[in-house]
Short mmCIF file of C-alpha atoms in Angstrom, two decimals:
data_model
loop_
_atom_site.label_atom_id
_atom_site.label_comp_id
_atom_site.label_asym_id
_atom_site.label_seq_id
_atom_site.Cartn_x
_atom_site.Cartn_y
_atom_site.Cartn_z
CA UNK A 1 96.85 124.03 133.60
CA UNK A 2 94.31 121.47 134.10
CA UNK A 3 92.81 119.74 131.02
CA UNK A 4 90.29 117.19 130.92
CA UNK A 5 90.64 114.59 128.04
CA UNK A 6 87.10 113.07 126.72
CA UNK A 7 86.64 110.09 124.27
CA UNK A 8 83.04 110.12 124.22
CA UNK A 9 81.80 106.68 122.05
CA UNK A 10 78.40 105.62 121.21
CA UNK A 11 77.64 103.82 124.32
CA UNK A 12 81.01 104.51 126.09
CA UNK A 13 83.08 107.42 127.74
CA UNK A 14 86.57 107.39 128.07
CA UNK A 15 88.33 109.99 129.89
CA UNK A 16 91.52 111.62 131.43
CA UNK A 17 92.85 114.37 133.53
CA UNK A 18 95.88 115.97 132.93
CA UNK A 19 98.10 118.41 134.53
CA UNK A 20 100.04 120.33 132.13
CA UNK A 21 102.50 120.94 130.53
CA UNK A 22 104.11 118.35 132.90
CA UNK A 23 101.64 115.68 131.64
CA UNK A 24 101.16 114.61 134.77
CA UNK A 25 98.07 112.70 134.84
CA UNK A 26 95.89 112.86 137.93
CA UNK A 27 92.89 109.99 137.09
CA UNK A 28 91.39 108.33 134.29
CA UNK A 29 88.80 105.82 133.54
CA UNK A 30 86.13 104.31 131.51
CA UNK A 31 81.93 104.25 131.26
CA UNK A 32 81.05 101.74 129.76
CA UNK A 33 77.87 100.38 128.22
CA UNK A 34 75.80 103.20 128.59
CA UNK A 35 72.11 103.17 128.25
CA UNK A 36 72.14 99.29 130.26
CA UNK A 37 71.22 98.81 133.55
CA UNK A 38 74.72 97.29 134.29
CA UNK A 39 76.52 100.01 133.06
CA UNK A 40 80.35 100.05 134.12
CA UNK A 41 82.58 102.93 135.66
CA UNK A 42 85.96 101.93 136.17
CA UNK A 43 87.83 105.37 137.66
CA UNK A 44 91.50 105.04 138.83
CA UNK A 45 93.32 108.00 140.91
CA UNK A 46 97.27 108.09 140.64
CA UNK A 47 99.06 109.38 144.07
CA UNK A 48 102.34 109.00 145.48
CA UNK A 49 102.96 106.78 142.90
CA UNK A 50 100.25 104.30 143.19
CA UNK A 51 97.19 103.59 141.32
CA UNK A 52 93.69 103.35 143.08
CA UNK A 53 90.82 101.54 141.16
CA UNK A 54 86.92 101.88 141.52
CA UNK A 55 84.40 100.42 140.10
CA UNK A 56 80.52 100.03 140.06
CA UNK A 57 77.66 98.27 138.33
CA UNK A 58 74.68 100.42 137.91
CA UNK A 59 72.12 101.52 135.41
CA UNK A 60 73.82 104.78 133.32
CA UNK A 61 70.98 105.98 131.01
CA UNK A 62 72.77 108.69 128.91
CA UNK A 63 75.81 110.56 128.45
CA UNK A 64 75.06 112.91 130.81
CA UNK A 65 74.37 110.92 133.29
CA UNK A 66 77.67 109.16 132.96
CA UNK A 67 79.95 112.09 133.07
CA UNK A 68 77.79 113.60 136.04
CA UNK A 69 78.78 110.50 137.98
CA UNK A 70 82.43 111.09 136.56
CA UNK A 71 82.13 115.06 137.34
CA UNK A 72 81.33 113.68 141.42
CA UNK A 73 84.54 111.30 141.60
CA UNK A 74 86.62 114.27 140.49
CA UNK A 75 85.52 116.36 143.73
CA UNK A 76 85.08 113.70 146.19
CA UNK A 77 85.84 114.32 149.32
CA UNK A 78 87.64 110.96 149.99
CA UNK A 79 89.05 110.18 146.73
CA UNK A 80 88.95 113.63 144.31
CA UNK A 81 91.59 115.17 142.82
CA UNK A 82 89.92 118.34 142.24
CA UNK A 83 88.48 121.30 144.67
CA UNK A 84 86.37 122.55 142.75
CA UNK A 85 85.05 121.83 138.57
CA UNK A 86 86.18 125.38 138.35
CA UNK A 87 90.05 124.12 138.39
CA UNK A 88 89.55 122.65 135.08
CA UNK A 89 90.45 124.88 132.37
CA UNK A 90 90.46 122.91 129.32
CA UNK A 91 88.10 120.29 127.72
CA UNK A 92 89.83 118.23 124.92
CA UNK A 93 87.57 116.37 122.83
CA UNK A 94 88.35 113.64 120.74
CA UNK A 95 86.48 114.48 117.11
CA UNK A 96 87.27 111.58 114.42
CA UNK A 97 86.06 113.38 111.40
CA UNK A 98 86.95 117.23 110.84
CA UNK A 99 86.92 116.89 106.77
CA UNK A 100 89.02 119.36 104.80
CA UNK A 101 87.42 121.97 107.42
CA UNK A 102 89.95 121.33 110.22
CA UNK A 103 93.50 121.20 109.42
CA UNK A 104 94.16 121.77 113.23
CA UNK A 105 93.20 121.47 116.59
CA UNK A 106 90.23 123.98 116.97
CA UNK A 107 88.39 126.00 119.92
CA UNK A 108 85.01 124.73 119.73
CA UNK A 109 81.96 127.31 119.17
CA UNK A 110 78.64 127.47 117.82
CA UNK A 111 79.97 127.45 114.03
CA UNK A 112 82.26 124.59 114.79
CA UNK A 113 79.47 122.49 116.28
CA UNK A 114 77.67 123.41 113.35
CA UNK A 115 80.52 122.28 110.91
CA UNK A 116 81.02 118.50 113.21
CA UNK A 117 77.50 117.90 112.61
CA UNK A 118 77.13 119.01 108.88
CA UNK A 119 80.27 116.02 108.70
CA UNK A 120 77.66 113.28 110.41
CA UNK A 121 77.56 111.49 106.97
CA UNK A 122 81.16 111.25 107.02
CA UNK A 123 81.70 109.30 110.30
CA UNK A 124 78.08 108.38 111.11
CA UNK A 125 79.56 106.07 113.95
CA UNK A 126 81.53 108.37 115.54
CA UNK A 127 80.94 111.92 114.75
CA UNK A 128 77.28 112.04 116.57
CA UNK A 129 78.61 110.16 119.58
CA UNK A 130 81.53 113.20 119.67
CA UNK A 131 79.49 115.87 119.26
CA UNK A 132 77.12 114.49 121.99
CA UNK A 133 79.99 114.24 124.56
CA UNK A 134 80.74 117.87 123.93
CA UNK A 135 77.34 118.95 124.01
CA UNK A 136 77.43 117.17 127.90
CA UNK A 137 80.50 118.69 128.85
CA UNK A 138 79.73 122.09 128.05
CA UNK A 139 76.98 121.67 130.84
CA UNK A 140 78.85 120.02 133.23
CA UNK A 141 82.20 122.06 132.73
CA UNK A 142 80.67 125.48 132.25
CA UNK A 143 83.72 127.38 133.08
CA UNK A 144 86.24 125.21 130.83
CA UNK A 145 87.39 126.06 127.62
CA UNK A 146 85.91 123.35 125.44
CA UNK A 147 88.67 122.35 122.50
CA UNK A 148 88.04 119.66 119.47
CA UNK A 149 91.30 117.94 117.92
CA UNK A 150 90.32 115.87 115.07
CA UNK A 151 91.57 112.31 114.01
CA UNK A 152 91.72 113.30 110.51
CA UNK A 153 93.94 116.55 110.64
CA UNK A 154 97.16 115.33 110.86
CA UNK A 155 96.55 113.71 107.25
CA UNK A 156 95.82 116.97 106.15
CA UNK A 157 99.09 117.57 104.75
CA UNK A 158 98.09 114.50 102.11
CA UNK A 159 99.05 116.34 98.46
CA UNK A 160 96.08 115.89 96.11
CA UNK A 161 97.69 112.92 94.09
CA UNK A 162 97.57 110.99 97.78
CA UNK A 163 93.79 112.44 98.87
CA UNK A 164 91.64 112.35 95.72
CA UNK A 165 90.13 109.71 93.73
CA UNK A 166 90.31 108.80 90.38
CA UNK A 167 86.31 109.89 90.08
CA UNK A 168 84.48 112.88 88.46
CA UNK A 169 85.74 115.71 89.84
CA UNK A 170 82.56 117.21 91.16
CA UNK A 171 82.31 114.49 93.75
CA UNK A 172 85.26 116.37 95.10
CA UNK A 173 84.44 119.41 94.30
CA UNK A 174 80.42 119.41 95.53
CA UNK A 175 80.64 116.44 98.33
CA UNK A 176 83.83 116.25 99.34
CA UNK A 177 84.70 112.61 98.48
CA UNK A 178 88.30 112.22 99.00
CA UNK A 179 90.53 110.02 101.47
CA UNK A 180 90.77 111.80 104.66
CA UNK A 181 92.46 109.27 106.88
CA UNK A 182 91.58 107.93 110.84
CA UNK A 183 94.06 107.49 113.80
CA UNK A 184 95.86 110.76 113.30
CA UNK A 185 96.35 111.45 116.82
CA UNK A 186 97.89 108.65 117.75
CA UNK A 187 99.80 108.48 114.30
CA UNK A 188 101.08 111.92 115.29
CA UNK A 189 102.11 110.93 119.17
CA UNK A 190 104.35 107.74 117.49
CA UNK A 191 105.85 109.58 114.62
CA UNK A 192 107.01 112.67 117.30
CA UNK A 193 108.13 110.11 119.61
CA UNK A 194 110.45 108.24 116.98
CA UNK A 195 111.68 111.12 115.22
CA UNK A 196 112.56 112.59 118.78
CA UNK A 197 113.95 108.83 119.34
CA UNK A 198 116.41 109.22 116.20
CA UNK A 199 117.16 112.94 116.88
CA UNK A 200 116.05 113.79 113.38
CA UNK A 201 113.02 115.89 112.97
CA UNK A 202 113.09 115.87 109.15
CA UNK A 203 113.06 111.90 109.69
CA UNK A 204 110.83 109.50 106.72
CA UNK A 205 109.05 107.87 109.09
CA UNK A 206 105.78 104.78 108.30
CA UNK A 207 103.37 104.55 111.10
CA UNK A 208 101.49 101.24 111.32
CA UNK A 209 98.91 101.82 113.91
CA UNK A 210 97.46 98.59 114.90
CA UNK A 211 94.38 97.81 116.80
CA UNK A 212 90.69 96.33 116.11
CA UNK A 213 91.12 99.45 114.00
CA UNK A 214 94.51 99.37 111.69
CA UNK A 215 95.85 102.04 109.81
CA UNK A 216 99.50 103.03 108.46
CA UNK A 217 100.96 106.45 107.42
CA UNK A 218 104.07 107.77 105.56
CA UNK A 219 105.59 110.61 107.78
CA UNK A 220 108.43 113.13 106.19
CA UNK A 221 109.44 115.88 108.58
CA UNK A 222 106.52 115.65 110.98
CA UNK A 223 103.87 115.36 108.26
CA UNK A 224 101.55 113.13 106.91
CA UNK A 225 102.29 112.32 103.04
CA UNK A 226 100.09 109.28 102.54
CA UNK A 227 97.50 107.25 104.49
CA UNK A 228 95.79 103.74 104.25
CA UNK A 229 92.36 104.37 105.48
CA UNK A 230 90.15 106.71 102.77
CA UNK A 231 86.75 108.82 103.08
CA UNK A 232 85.41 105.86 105.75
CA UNK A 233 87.92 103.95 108.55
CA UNK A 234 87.18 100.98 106.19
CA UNK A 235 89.94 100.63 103.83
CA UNK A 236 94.03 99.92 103.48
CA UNK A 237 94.30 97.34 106.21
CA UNK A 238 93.00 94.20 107.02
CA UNK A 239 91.42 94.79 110.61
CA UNK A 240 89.09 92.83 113.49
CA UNK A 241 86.07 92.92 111.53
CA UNK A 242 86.85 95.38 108.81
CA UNK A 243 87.56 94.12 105.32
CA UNK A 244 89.93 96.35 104.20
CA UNK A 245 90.81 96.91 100.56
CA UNK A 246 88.64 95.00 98.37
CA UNK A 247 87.65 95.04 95.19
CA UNK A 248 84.53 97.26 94.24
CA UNK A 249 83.38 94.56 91.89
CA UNK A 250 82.35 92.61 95.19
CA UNK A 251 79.92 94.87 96.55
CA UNK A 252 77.99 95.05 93.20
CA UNK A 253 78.17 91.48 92.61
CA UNK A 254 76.43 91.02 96.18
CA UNK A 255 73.97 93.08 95.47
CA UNK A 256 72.78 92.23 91.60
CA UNK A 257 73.83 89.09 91.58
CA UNK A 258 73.16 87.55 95.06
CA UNK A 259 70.14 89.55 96.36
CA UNK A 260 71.62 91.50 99.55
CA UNK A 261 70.93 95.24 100.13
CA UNK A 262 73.04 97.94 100.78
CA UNK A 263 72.69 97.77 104.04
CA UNK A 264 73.66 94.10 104.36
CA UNK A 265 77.06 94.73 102.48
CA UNK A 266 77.87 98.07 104.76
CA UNK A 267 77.69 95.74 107.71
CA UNK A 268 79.11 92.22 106.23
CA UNK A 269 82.18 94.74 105.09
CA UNK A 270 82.38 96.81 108.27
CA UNK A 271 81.56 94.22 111.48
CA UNK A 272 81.52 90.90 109.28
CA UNK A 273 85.05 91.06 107.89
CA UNK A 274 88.22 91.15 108.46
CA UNK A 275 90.13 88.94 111.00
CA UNK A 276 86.81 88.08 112.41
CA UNK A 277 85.79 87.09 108.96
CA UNK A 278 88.28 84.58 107.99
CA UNK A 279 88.64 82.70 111.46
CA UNK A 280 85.46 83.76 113.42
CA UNK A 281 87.52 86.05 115.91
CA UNK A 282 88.40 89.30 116.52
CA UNK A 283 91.01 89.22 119.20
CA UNK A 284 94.65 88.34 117.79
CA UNK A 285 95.12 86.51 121.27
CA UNK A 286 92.36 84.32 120.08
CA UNK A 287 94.18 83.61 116.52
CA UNK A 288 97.42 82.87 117.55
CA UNK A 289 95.77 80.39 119.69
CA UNK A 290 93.84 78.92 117.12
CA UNK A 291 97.70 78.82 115.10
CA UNK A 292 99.29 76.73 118.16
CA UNK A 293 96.33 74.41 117.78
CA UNK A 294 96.81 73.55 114.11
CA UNK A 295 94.07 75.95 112.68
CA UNK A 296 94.73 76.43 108.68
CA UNK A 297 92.11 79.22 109.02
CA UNK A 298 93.88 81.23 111.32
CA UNK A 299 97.45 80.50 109.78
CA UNK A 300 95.80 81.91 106.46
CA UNK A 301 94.66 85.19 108.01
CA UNK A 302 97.96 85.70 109.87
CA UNK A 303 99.41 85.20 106.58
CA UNK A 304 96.99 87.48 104.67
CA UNK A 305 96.70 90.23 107.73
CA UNK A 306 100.98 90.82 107.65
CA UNK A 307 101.37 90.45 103.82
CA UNK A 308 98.91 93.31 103.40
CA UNK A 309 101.23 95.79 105.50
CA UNK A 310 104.04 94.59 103.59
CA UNK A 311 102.59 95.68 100.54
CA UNK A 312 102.08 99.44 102.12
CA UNK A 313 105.21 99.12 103.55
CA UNK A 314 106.74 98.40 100.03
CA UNK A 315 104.75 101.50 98.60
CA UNK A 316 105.18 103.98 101.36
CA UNK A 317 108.94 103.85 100.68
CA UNK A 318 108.59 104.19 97.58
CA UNK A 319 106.92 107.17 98.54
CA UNK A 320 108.95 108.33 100.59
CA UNK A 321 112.07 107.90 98.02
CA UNK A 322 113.80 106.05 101.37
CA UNK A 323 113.21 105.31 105.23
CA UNK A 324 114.46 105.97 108.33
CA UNK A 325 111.88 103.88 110.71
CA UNK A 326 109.33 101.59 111.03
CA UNK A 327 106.88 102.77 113.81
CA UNK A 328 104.57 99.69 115.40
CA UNK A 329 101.75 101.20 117.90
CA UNK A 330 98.48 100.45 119.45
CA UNK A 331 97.33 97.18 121.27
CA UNK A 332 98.09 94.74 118.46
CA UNK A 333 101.48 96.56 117.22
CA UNK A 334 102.92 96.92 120.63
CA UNK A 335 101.98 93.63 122.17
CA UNK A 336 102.12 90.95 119.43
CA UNK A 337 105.43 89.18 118.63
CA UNK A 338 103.96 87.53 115.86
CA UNK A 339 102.05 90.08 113.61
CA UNK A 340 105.92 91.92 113.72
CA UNK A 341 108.01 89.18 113.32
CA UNK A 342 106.06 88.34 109.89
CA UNK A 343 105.59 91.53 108.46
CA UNK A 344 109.51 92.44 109.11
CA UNK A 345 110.49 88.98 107.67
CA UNK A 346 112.31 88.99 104.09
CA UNK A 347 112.30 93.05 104.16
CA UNK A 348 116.38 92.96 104.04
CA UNK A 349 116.31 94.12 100.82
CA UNK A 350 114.69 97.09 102.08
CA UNK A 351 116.93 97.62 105.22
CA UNK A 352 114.28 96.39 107.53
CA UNK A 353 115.92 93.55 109.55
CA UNK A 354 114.46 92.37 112.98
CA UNK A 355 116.27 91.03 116.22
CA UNK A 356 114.26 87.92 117.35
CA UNK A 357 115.42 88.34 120.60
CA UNK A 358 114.32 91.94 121.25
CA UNK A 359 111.03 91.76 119.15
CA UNK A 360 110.03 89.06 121.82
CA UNK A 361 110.89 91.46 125.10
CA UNK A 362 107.69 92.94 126.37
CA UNK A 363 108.06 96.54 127.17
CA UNK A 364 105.55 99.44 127.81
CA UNK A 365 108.64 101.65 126.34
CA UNK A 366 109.72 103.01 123.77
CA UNK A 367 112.28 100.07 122.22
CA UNK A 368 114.26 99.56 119.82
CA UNK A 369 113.81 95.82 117.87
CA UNK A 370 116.09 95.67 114.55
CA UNK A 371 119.41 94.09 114.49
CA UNK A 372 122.49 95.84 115.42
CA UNK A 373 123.71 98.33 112.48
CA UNK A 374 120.10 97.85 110.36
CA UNK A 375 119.97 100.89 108.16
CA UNK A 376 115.87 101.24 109.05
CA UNK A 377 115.37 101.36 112.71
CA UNK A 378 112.39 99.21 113.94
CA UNK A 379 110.21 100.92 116.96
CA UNK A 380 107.68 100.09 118.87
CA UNK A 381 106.74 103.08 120.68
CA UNK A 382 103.61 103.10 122.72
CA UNK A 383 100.84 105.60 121.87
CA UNK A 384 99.23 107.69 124.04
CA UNK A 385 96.01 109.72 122.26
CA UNK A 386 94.86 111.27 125.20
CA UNK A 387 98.11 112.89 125.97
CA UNK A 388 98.64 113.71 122.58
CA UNK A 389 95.28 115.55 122.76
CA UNK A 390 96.21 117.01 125.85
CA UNK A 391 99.54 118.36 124.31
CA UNK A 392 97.28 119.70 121.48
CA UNK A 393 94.76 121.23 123.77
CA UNK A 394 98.00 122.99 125.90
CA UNK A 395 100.13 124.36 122.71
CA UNK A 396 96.56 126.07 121.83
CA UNK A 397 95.60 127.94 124.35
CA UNK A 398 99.50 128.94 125.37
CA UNK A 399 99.78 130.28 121.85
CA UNK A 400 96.69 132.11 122.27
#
């Protein structure tokens, strides 16, 4: 079975192909910038064991215009891996919001695009570019199956004393205002892969997903009991340019006290924030820089950025009434010595002891980093959201 993976972003589409259930994966690639005149495709083709890469510069004006350009690589005649469009059977489309409508990964139909959009308010970043990327490919793969697996099902499984807020209950009840939680494909992928790691299904398991986006999970026995990020991707961690957890008393205090609008908050606390806040960059790379180079700044938001996933840490096993693993994924988690080293640093108490040595091996596997004998096993297991969607997509339609 052949099953096409789209990411479809606001001015981006990110995509893969897939051969399954080997999970083979045939080509992927990226359009950026679209709607510029110097939109980017990059498009790479895996053969024989090597990797081809292509890439132009040219103006993309829409989404459909990207993936038409994306639909002709597939069937080249010099460098396709398809015959024919017709070989695809499945579309898997990456949908962050599915609200307390969809618990699971769902076959997508005139109801269900009805149900993504009436969630627009939800995810107003995301949700519309989704929804357009499946509107596109439902054109341009006619014959496929089209499938939606939502970043906010695997949290699902939240009980009510994890999901609701401590508000009147008819802004549950009438809108729906409740923590739903992001990232839970990839939260998903890692907590499958450690369990599988340990060989304990029924493992307690805390996911810290870490990226420009960051978000941690408490996993018991495959499912989600508790989440850091809320109705919006906004709160729990401290992220590139996302505040985090703050204080509500801020946000009314800049807007009666110190003049700025609604608006001007949404994006100060959104794109303003976070690690880009404190130091005036977004990249981690950049930051640990600015450490080696004396920077107080960047020290402090190291400091504050770890410190905050200790405190989830602390709470998730409590949680979780115990712990089998720590889980670190995504581009920060996997690839930054530093970020682990301080957030697993005076955790003994808590059976969370790291190996200096391993933490600072770079690996694009699965690896184990605590010290020989820890009682908490510390993981940093690669994530892989279009394969997980993939796997999703497959497991549907077999069961069907």
């Amino acid at each position: 079975m052949y099953i096409f993976v789209i990411n479809s972003g606001s001015s981006s589409i990110k995509y893969q192909l897939f051969e399954m259930p080997e999970a083979r994966v045939l080509c992927s690639g990226l359009v950026e910038r679209i709607g510029h005149e110097n939109a980017v495709l990059t498009h790479k083709i895996y053969k024989g064991g090597k990797e081809d890469i292509l890439t132009s510069t040219e103006p993309i004006n829409d989404h459909g215009k990207g993936l038409s350009k994306v639909e002709k690589l597939l069937t080249d005649a010099q460098v396709g891996v398809l015959k024919s469009l017709d070989e695809i059977d499945v579309v898997g489309h990456r949908v962050v919001h599915g609200g307390e409508r969809f618990a699971a990964t769902t076959r997508i139909t005139d109801d269900v695009k009805k149900d993504i959009q009436q969630l627009f308010p939800l995810a107003p970043l995301h949700n519309p570019s989704n929804f357009l990327g499946i509107e596109v490919a439902e054109q341009i793969f006619s014959k496929a199956s089209q499938v939606a697996v939502f970043d906010t099902a695997f949290h699902q499984t939240m009980p009510p004393k994890a999901f609701r807020y401590a508000i009147p209950e008819e802004f549950y009840s009438n809108l729906g205002i409740r923590a739903y939680g992001f990232h839970g494909t990839s939260h998903k992928y890692v907590a499958g892969k450690a369990a599988e790691y340990l060989q304990k299904p029924e493992a307690k398991i805390i996911t810290i997903h870490l990226g420009n986006g960051c978000s941690m999970s408490a996993v018991e026995n495959g499912q989600c009991v508790d989440t850091s990020m809320g109705l919006g991707p906004m709160n729990g961690l401290i992220m590139g340019t996302r505040s985090g957890d703050i204080d509500q008393s801020v946000i009314f205090y800049l807007v009666n006290r110190e003049g700025y609008s609604l608006d001007e908050v949404n994006t100060i606390l959104n794109k303003k924030s976070g690690m880009l806040g404190l130091t005036g960059y977004n990249d981690m790379r950049d930051i640990t820089k600015a450490i080696d180079e004396g920077n107080a700044n960047a020290q402090m938001a190291y400091d504050m950025y770890t410190y905050r996933i200790k405190k989830y840490l602390g709470a998730y096993i409590a949680a979780l009434n115990g712990l089998d693993a720590v889980v670190f994924t995504a581009g920060v988690g996997e690839n930054d010595i530093k970020v682990r080293q301080m957030v697993c640093q005076n955790m003994e108490y808590l059976g969370i002891t790291l190996d200096e040595e391993k933490n600072a091996v770079r690996s694009k596997n699965l690896r184990e980093i605590n010290k020989e004998g820890a009682s908490v096993k510390v993981l940093v297991v690669p994530t892989n959201e279009e394969l997980e969607i993939a796997r999703q997509c497959y497991e549907l339609l077999a069961a069907e």
